[in-house]
mmCIF file of C-alpha atoms in Angstrom:
data_model
loop_
_atom_site.group_PDB
_atom_site.id
_atom_site.type_symbol
_atom_site.label_atom_id
_atom_site.label_comp_id
_atom_site.label_asym_id
_atom_site.label_seq_id
_atom_site.Cartn_x
_atom_site.Cartn_y
_atom_site.Cartn_z
ATOM 1 C CA MET A 26 0.101 -0.093 0.126
ATOM 2 C CA ALA A 27 1.119 3.775 -0.966
ATOM 3 C CA ASP A 28 2.605 5.735 1.845
ATOM 4 C CA CYS A 29 0.901 8.658 2.365
ATOM 5 C CA GLY A 30 4.100 10.525 3.661
ATOM 6 C CA ALA A 31 6.183 9.123 0.827
ATOM 7 C CA GLU A 32 5.083 11.758 -1.554
ATOM 8 C CA GLU A 33 7.711 13.758 -2.784
ATOM 9 C CA GLU A 34 8.062 16.988 -1.316
ATOM 10 C CA LYS A 35 7.858 20.165 -3.655
ATOM 11 C CA GLY A 36 8.776 22.773 -0.870
ATOM 12 C CA ASP A 37 5.977 24.970 0.940
ATOM 13 C CA PHE A 38 3.813 24.985 -1.774
ATOM 14 C CA GLY A 39 3.264 21.247 -2.237
ATOM 15 C CA SER A 40 3.251 20.803 1.705
ATOM 16 C CA PRO A 41 0.063 19.044 3.010
ATOM 17 C CA GLN A 42 -2.115 21.346 5.178
ATOM 18 C CA GLY A 43 -4.587 20.650 8.075
ATOM 19 C CA GLY A 44 -7.934 19.650 6.208
ATOM 20 C CA GLU A 45 -6.480 19.013 2.867
ATOM 21 C CA ARG A 46 -7.358 15.871 0.890
ATOM 22 C CA ARG A 47 -4.872 14.083 -1.573
ATOM 23 C CA MET A 48 -5.124 11.441 -3.921
ATOM 24 C CA ILE A 49 -1.903 9.158 -4.102
ATOM 25 C CA VAL A 50 -1.698 6.750 -7.259
ATOM 26 C CA GLN A 51 -0.727 3.366 -6.271
ATOM 27 C CA PRO A 52 2.526 2.140 -8.236
ATOM 28 C CA THR A 53 0.775 -0.830 -9.608
ATOM 29 C CA SER A 54 -1.693 1.378 -11.433
ATOM 30 C CA LEU A 55 0.913 3.278 -13.100
ATOM 31 C CA GLU A 56 1.471 -0.043 -15.288
ATOM 32 C CA ASP A 57 -1.889 -0.203 -16.187
ATOM 33 C CA PRO A 58 -2.036 -0.584 -20.201
ATOM 34 C CA LYS A 59 -5.078 1.225 -20.352
ATOM 35 C CA LEU A 60 -3.544 4.207 -18.487
ATOM 36 C CA ASN A 61 -0.565 4.299 -20.668
ATOM 37 C CA LYS A 62 -2.848 4.134 -23.775
ATOM 38 C CA LEU A 63 -4.657 7.410 -22.273
ATOM 39 C CA LYS A 64 -1.200 9.002 -21.580
ATOM 40 C CA GLU A 65 -0.036 8.325 -25.205
ATOM 41 C CA VAL A 66 -3.307 9.344 -27.063
ATOM 42 C CA LEU A 67 -3.468 12.594 -24.870
ATOM 43 C CA VAL A 68 0.732 13.310 -25.622
ATOM 44 C CA GLU A 69 -0.256 12.574 -29.411
ATOM 45 C CA TRP A 70 -3.053 14.949 -29.163
ATOM 46 C CA ILE A 71 -1.011 17.707 -27.451
ATOM 47 C CA ASN A 72 1.554 17.330 -30.080
ATOM 48 C CA LYS A 73 -0.596 17.341 -32.889
ATOM 49 C CA THR A 74 -2.525 20.626 -31.486
ATOM 50 C CA LEU A 75 0.892 22.628 -30.922
ATOM 51 C CA LYS A 76 3.072 21.042 -33.840
ATOM 52 C CA ALA A 77 2.394 24.927 -35.829
ATOM 53 C CA GLU A 78 4.246 26.166 -32.299
ATOM 54 C CA HIS A 79 7.110 23.786 -32.181
ATOM 55 C CA ILE A 80 6.166 22.461 -28.681
ATOM 56 C CA VAL A 81 6.848 18.787 -28.062
ATOM 57 C CA VAL A 82 5.470 16.933 -25.146
ATOM 58 C CA ARG A 83 7.255 13.693 -24.038
ATOM 59 C CA ALA A 84 6.007 13.218 -20.317
ATOM 60 C CA LEU A 85 2.553 14.582 -19.032
ATOM 61 C CA GLU A 86 3.837 14.523 -15.621
ATOM 62 C CA GLU A 87 7.276 16.723 -16.253
ATOM 63 C CA ASP A 88 6.061 18.993 -19.367
ATOM 64 C CA LEU A 89 3.293 20.520 -18.199
ATOM 65 C CA TYR A 90 3.583 21.624 -14.729
ATOM 66 C CA ASP A 91 4.754 25.164 -15.560
ATOM 67 C CA GLY A 92 1.828 26.148 -17.357
ATOM 68 C CA LEU A 93 3.628 26.595 -20.784
ATOM 69 C CA VAL A 94 1.725 24.055 -22.641
ATOM 70 C CA PHE A 95 -1.636 24.914 -21.108
ATOM 71 C CA HIS A 96 -1.200 28.291 -22.153
ATOM 72 C CA HIS A 97 -0.664 27.519 -25.979
ATOM 73 C CA LEU A 98 -3.552 24.856 -25.753
ATOM 74 C CA LEU A 99 -6.102 27.415 -24.326
ATOM 75 C CA ARG A 100 -4.794 29.895 -27.179
ATOM 76 C CA ARG A 101 -5.130 27.649 -29.821
ATOM 77 C CA LEU A 102 -7.965 25.582 -28.914
ATOM 78 C CA ALA A 103 -10.323 28.481 -27.474
ATOM 79 C CA GLY A 104 -9.071 31.613 -28.729
ATOM 80 C CA VAL A 105 -8.367 32.954 -25.381
ATOM 81 C CA GLN A 106 -5.596 35.367 -25.113
ATOM 82 C CA LEU A 107 -3.891 35.638 -21.551
ATOM 83 C CA HIS A 108 -1.811 38.446 -20.200
ATOM 84 C CA ALA A 109 0.934 36.215 -18.880
ATOM 85 C CA GLU A 110 4.111 35.659 -18.580
ATOM 86 C CA GLU A 111 5.401 33.098 -21.933
ATOM 87 C CA ILE A 112 7.847 31.733 -19.974
ATOM 88 C CA ALA A 113 8.090 31.383 -16.369
ATOM 89 C CA LEU A 114 11.380 30.338 -14.805
ATOM 90 C CA SER A 115 10.919 30.990 -10.786
ATOM 91 C CA THR A 116 8.318 29.085 -8.812
ATOM 92 C CA ASP A 117 6.463 31.939 -7.903
ATOM 93 C CA ALA A 118 6.414 32.813 -11.398
ATOM 94 C CA GLN A 119 5.056 29.551 -12.351
ATOM 95 C CA ILE A 120 2.510 29.497 -9.736
ATOM 96 C CA ARG A 121 1.318 32.908 -10.764
ATOM 97 C CA LYS A 122 0.929 32.082 -14.253
ATOM 98 C CA LEU A 123 -1.044 28.973 -13.579
ATOM 99 C CA GLU A 124 -3.398 30.595 -11.572
ATOM 100 C CA VAL A 125 -4.508 32.862 -14.483
ATOM 101 C CA ILE A 126 -4.414 30.006 -16.899
ATOM 102 C CA LEU A 127 -6.531 27.451 -14.646
ATOM 103 C CA THR A 128 -8.856 30.329 -13.854
ATOM 104 C CA ALA A 129 -9.543 31.021 -17.898
ATOM 105 C CA LEU A 130 -9.617 27.080 -18.254
ATOM 106 C CA ASN A 131 -12.354 26.777 -15.616
ATOM 107 C CA GLU A 132 -14.571 29.546 -17.226
ATOM 108 C CA THR A 133 -14.007 28.271 -20.414
ATOM 109 C CA LEU A 134 -15.202 24.531 -19.440
ATOM 110 C CA GLU A 135 -17.790 25.767 -17.220
ATOM 111 C CA MET A 136 -16.055 24.259 -14.144
ATOM 112 C CA SER A 137 -16.059 25.526 -10.511
ATOM 113 C CA GLU A 138 -12.912 25.544 -8.324
ATOM 114 C CA GLU A 139 -15.179 23.469 -5.879
ATOM 115 C CA THR A 140 -15.876 20.641 -8.510
ATOM 116 C CA ALA A 141 -12.630 20.445 -10.543
ATOM 117 C CA LYS A 142 -10.322 17.697 -9.800
ATOM 118 C CA TRP A 143 -7.258 19.731 -10.529
ATOM 119 C CA ASN A 144 -5.783 23.078 -9.113
ATOM 120 C CA VAL A 145 -2.709 25.262 -9.121
ATOM 121 C CA LYS A 146 -1.171 23.279 -6.288
ATOM 122 C CA LEU A 147 -1.961 19.859 -7.995
ATOM 123 C CA ILE A 148 -0.804 20.774 -11.217
ATOM 124 C CA HIS A 149 2.630 22.451 -10.466
ATOM 125 C CA SER A 150 3.344 19.546 -8.039
ATOM 126 C CA ARG A 151 3.355 17.470 -11.288
ATOM 127 C CA ASP A 152 0.574 15.354 -9.842
ATOM 128 C CA LEU A 153 -0.208 12.723 -12.683
ATOM 129 C CA LEU A 154 -3.859 11.993 -11.564
ATOM 130 C CA ALA A 155 -4.821 15.939 -11.581
ATOM 131 C CA THR A 156 -3.028 16.709 -14.900
ATOM 132 C CA LEU A 157 -5.267 13.636 -16.660
ATOM 133 C CA HIS A 158 -8.356 15.035 -15.382
ATOM 134 C CA LEU A 159 -7.728 18.205 -16.490
ATOM 135 C CA LEU A 160 -6.507 17.112 -19.989
ATOM 136 C CA VAL A 161 -9.372 14.911 -20.537
ATOM 137 C CA ALA A 162 -12.207 17.745 -19.667
ATOM 138 C CA MET A 163 -10.057 19.906 -22.240
ATOM 139 C CA ALA A 164 -10.205 16.895 -25.061
ATOM 140 C CA ARG A 165 -13.570 16.241 -24.429
ATOM 141 C CA ARG A 166 -14.536 20.191 -24.819
ATOM 142 C CA PHE A 167 -12.481 21.119 -27.590
ATOM 143 C CA GLN A 168 -12.320 17.626 -29.778
ATOM 144 C CA SER A 169 -15.018 16.089 -28.772
ATOM 145 C CA ASP A 170 -14.249 13.497 -31.680
ATOM 146 C CA LEU A 171 -10.599 12.250 -30.087
ATOM 147 C CA VAL A 172 -11.047 8.616 -29.002
ATOM 148 C CA LEU A 173 -10.195 8.262 -25.441
ATOM 149 C CA PRO A 174 -9.517 4.590 -24.243
ATOM 150 C CA VAL A 175 -12.793 4.143 -21.778
ATOM 151 C CA ASN A 176 -12.958 2.756 -18.422
ATOM 152 C CA VAL A 177 -9.614 4.156 -17.606
ATOM 153 C CA SER A 178 -9.134 4.095 -13.767
ATOM 154 C CA VAL A 179 -6.609 3.899 -11.074
ATOM 155 C CA GLU A 180 -5.947 2.600 -7.461
ATOM 156 C CA VAL A 181 -5.543 5.733 -4.949
ATOM 157 C CA ILE A 182 -4.925 5.987 -1.768
ATOM 158 C CA GLN A 183 -6.838 9.115 -0.444
ATOM 159 C CA CYS A 184 -5.032 10.884 2.475
ATOM 160 C CA GLU A 185 -6.693 13.464 4.750
ATOM 161 C CA VAL A 186 -4.673 15.191 7.536
ATOM 162 C CA THR A 187 -6.614 15.934 10.390
ATOM 163 C CA LYS A 188 -6.029 16.766 13.982
ATOM 164 C CA SER A 189 -5.531 13.469 15.258
ATOM 165 C CA GLY A 190 -3.054 12.242 12.176
ATOM 166 C CA ILE A 191 -3.430 11.235 8.673
ATOM 167 C CA LYS A 192 -6.262 9.255 7.576
ATOM 168 C CA ALA A 193 -5.915 7.140 4.533
ATOM 169 C CA ASP A 194 -8.714 5.426 2.379
ATOM 170 C CA LYS A 195 -8.459 2.972 -0.353
ATOM 171 C CA GLN A 196 -10.768 3.550 -3.517
ATOM 172 C CA THR A 197 -10.934 3.675 -7.414
ATOM 173 C CA GLU A 198 -10.525 6.750 -9.393
ATOM 174 C CA PHE A 199 -11.871 6.852 -12.913
ATOM 175 C CA ILE A 200 -10.527 9.211 -15.540
ATOM 176 C CA THR A 201 -12.353 8.228 -18.133
ATOM 177 C CA PHE A 202 -16.125 7.298 -17.825
ATOM 178 C CA GLN A 203 -16.831 4.055 -15.963
ATOM 179 C CA ARG A 204 -19.604 2.789 -18.152
ATOM 180 C CA SER A 205 -20.196 4.759 -21.255
ATOM 181 C CA ASP A 206 -18.463 7.596 -22.871
ATOM 182 C CA CYS A 207 -21.318 9.784 -22.309
ATOM 183 C CA PRO A 208 -20.892 11.917 -19.434
ATOM 184 C CA ILE A 209 -25.167 11.776 -18.896
ATOM 185 C CA ASP A 210 -24.946 8.614 -17.865
ATOM 186 C CA GLU A 211 -22.638 9.464 -14.803
ATOM 187 C CA LEU A 212 -24.357 12.507 -14.228
ATOM 188 C CA PHE A 213 -27.658 11.059 -12.994
ATOM 189 C CA LYS A 214 -25.616 9.357 -10.468
ATOM 190 C CA LEU A 215 -24.843 12.508 -8.994
ATOM 191 C CA GLU A 216 -26.636 14.859 -6.384
ATOM 192 C CA ALA A 217 -30.052 16.368 -7.689
ATOM 193 C CA HIS A 218 -28.645 19.990 -7.745
ATOM 194 C CA LYS A 219 -25.849 19.067 -10.086
ATOM 195 C CA ILE A 220 -28.312 17.710 -12.473
ATOM 196 C CA GLU A 221 -30.415 20.605 -12.346
ATOM 197 C CA THR A 222 -27.251 22.574 -13.035
ATOM 198 C CA VAL A 223 -26.834 20.829 -16.535
ATOM 199 C CA LYS A 224 -29.854 20.878 -17.028
ATOM 200 C CA LYS A 225 -30.293 24.795 -16.860
ATOM 201 C CA ALA A 226 -27.646 24.765 -18.948
ATOM 202 C CA ILE A 227 -28.830 22.962 -21.634
ATOM 203 C CA LEU A 228 -32.047 24.626 -21.216
ATOM 204 C CA HIS A 229 -30.574 28.219 -21.959
ATOM 205 C CA PHE A 230 -28.638 26.596 -25.032
ATOM 206 C CA VAL A 231 -32.126 25.268 -26.290
ATOM 207 C CA ASN A 232 -33.725 28.645 -25.881
ATOM 208 C CA LYS A 233 -30.743 30.460 -27.354
ATOM 209 C CA ASN A 234 -31.121 28.750 -30.690
ATOM 210 C CA MET A 235 -35.099 28.570 -30.675
ATOM 211 C CA SER A 236 -35.556 32.098 -30.044
ATOM 212 C CA SER A 237 -35.487 32.873 -33.616
ATOM 213 C CA LEU A 238 -38.535 30.983 -34.240
ATOM 214 C CA GLY A 239 -40.362 32.708 -31.270
ATOM 215 C CA LEU A 240 -40.167 29.227 -29.326
ATOM 216 C CA ASN A 241 -39.630 29.114 -25.693
ATOM 217 C CA VAL A 242 -38.763 25.972 -23.406
ATOM 218 C CA THR A 243 -39.720 25.864 -19.658
ATOM 219 C CA ASP A 244 -39.687 22.034 -19.292
ATOM 220 C CA LEU A 245 -36.991 19.857 -20.678
ATOM 221 C CA ASP A 246 -38.645 17.061 -19.036
ATOM 222 C CA LYS A 247 -41.681 17.123 -21.112
ATOM 223 C CA GLN A 248 -41.880 19.461 -23.881
ATOM 224 C CA PHE A 249 -39.439 17.402 -26.036
ATOM 225 C CA ALA A 250 -41.760 14.269 -25.503
ATOM 226 C CA ASP A 251 -43.622 14.693 -28.883
ATOM 227 C CA GLY A 252 -40.628 15.316 -30.870
ATOM 228 C CA VAL A 253 -41.668 18.715 -32.656
ATOM 229 C CA ILE A 254 -39.453 21.261 -30.767
ATOM 230 C CA LEU A 255 -36.446 18.632 -31.202
ATOM 231 C CA LEU A 256 -36.968 18.111 -34.712
ATOM 232 C CA LEU A 257 -37.088 22.328 -35.059
ATOM 233 C CA LEU A 258 -33.826 22.508 -32.943
ATOM 234 C CA ILE A 259 -31.976 19.908 -34.929
ATOM 235 C CA GLY A 260 -32.836 21.889 -38.106
ATOM 236 C CA GLN A 261 -32.170 25.170 -36.460
ATOM 237 C CA LEU A 262 -28.443 23.692 -35.029
ATOM 238 C CA GLU A 263 -27.666 21.852 -38.305
ATOM 239 C CA GLY A 264 -28.708 24.223 -40.809
ATOM 240 C CA PHE A 265 -31.458 22.520 -42.637
ATOM 241 C CA PHE A 266 -34.995 22.878 -43.078
ATOM 242 C CA ILE A 267 -37.334 19.577 -42.531
ATOM 243 C CA PRO A 268 -40.233 19.535 -44.455
ATOM 244 C CA LEU A 269 -43.496 20.046 -42.699
ATOM 245 C CA CYS A 270 -44.897 16.955 -44.611
ATOM 246 C CA GLU A 271 -42.186 14.447 -43.046
ATOM 247 C CA PHE A 272 -43.684 15.053 -39.691
ATOM 248 C CA PHE A 273 -46.689 15.755 -37.387
ATOM 249 C CA LEU A 274 -46.709 19.516 -36.281
ATOM 250 C CA CYS A 275 -49.418 19.212 -33.769
ATOM 251 C CA PRO A 276 -49.130 15.142 -32.946
ATOM 252 C CA VAL A 277 -52.180 13.504 -31.575
ATOM 253 C CA GLY A 278 -51.364 10.334 -29.705
ATOM 254 C CA SER A 279 -48.378 8.372 -28.809
ATOM 255 C CA SER A 280 -47.788 6.773 -32.510
ATOM 256 C CA GLU A 281 -47.730 10.159 -34.148
ATOM 257 C CA MET A 282 -45.369 11.280 -30.972
ATOM 258 C CA LEU A 283 -42.923 8.406 -31.596
ATOM 259 C CA HIS A 284 -42.781 8.678 -35.375
ATOM 260 C CA ASN A 285 -41.426 12.275 -34.638
ATOM 261 C CA VAL A 286 -39.022 11.038 -32.251
ATOM 262 C CA MET A 287 -37.821 8.317 -34.164
ATOM 263 C CA LEU A 288 -37.247 10.977 -37.294
ATOM 264 C CA ALA A 289 -35.260 13.027 -34.852
ATOM 265 C CA LEU A 290 -33.108 10.294 -33.838
ATOM 266 C CA ASP A 291 -32.527 9.095 -37.415
ATOM 267 C CA LEU A 292 -31.352 12.352 -38.395
ATOM 268 C CA LEU A 293 -29.037 12.920 -35.522
ATOM 269 C CA ILE A 294 -27.484 9.350 -36.404
ATOM 270 C CA ASP A 295 -27.236 10.692 -40.062
ATOM 271 C CA ARG A 296 -24.995 13.508 -38.582
ATOM 272 C CA GLY A 297 -22.553 11.341 -36.970
ATOM 273 C CA LEU A 298 -24.359 11.924 -33.430
ATOM 274 C CA PRO A 299 -24.025 8.691 -31.243
ATOM 275 C CA VAL A 300 -27.755 8.391 -29.947
ATOM 276 C CA GLN A 301 -28.271 4.377 -31.327
ATOM 277 C CA SER A 302 -28.337 3.508 -27.630
ATOM 278 C CA VAL A 303 -31.524 5.512 -27.017
ATOM 279 C CA ASP A 304 -34.788 4.555 -27.188
ATOM 280 C CA PRO A 305 -37.137 6.524 -28.933
ATOM 281 C CA GLN A 306 -40.335 5.375 -26.723
ATOM 282 C CA ASP A 307 -38.383 6.634 -23.889
ATOM 283 C CA ILE A 308 -38.440 10.360 -25.225
ATOM 284 C CA VAL A 309 -42.085 9.859 -25.848
ATOM 285 C CA SER A 310 -42.501 8.542 -21.847
ATOM 286 C CA GLN A 311 -40.652 11.695 -20.799
ATOM 287 C CA ASP A 312 -37.548 9.732 -19.534
ATOM 288 C CA VAL A 313 -35.234 12.333 -18.365
ATOM 289 C CA PRO A 314 -31.963 10.706 -19.146
ATOM 290 C CA ALA A 315 -32.887 9.889 -22.562
ATOM 291 C CA THR A 316 -33.758 13.319 -23.401
ATOM 292 C CA VAL A 317 -31.172 15.271 -21.797
ATOM 293 C CA LYS A 318 -28.653 12.846 -23.488
ATOM 294 C CA VAL A 319 -29.792 13.606 -26.904
ATOM 295 C CA LEU A 320 -29.624 17.428 -25.969
ATOM 296 C CA TYR A 321 -26.197 16.839 -24.442
ATOM 297 C CA TYR A 322 -25.167 15.552 -27.584
ATOM 298 C CA LEU A 323 -26.657 18.700 -29.469
ATOM 299 C CA PHE A 324 -25.452 20.926 -27.125
ATOM 300 C CA ASN A 325 -21.630 19.513 -27.063
ATOM 301 C CA ARG A 326 -21.551 19.677 -30.882
ATOM 302 C CA HIS A 327 -23.051 23.466 -31.269
ATOM 303 C CA LYS A 328 -21.875 25.261 -27.917
ATOM 304 C CA ASN A 329 -18.979 27.295 -29.214
ATOM 305 C CA LYS A 330 -20.482 28.188 -32.395
#
């Protein structure tokens, strides 16, 4: 078992504080082929993205801690220009730079400091787990077609400094999603307020794109059940008109509603969205996870447009 006190010290900035929790990866997990494959895919993605800037990453643990690579990725992928030193040599300068970069990244990823699995301290201390969590979040946000290994996990010791000493618990930490590559499946395992936060973001996205049609959605759980708004939303986002003769604009009964939803899912599959696992009857039946999953894929494709 890993020793919580055996972690390499990085000066005062890396020293544990009272009440702090830290994840320490078990050495055996570092040999997991799936973990190494994930690291390879991410390194290749970074190098391909930053090829024009002549930046080459060889080891995630050693090449990202000072913020330079994250700075260039943020600029290249999100077009965010930051007032930060290009090259930070001293520890203090690197920390200041990381604070600026991670603040901007969290805003872009719509992630709060409380829910993010990374922070300045972890990244600067070369914490592999935090670095991987951040890179996976960036890849999913900025390059959703990047194929990442699924079910990548590591065994960790979670250490917490308490008044009575160090408390340690062994657990499994997933870096890519446990059962599915779709985060919505994982979302509905979380607390209700986190689910509502995501639903509000998707609702805002829907109404922003439906306003030109004079339509307003107030209830994601019910208003997509007949397929009409879903079809109109697809047309708005994907840039084509669905002839009114192809669907029921005012469906009567579940069979007409099912026809509309099946047409919508077929259109999304044709456009390359992975909704094959969604049962159209679930949407008609106002199954919330099924509805949110379909809307999430549209949101993920078009949120930056």
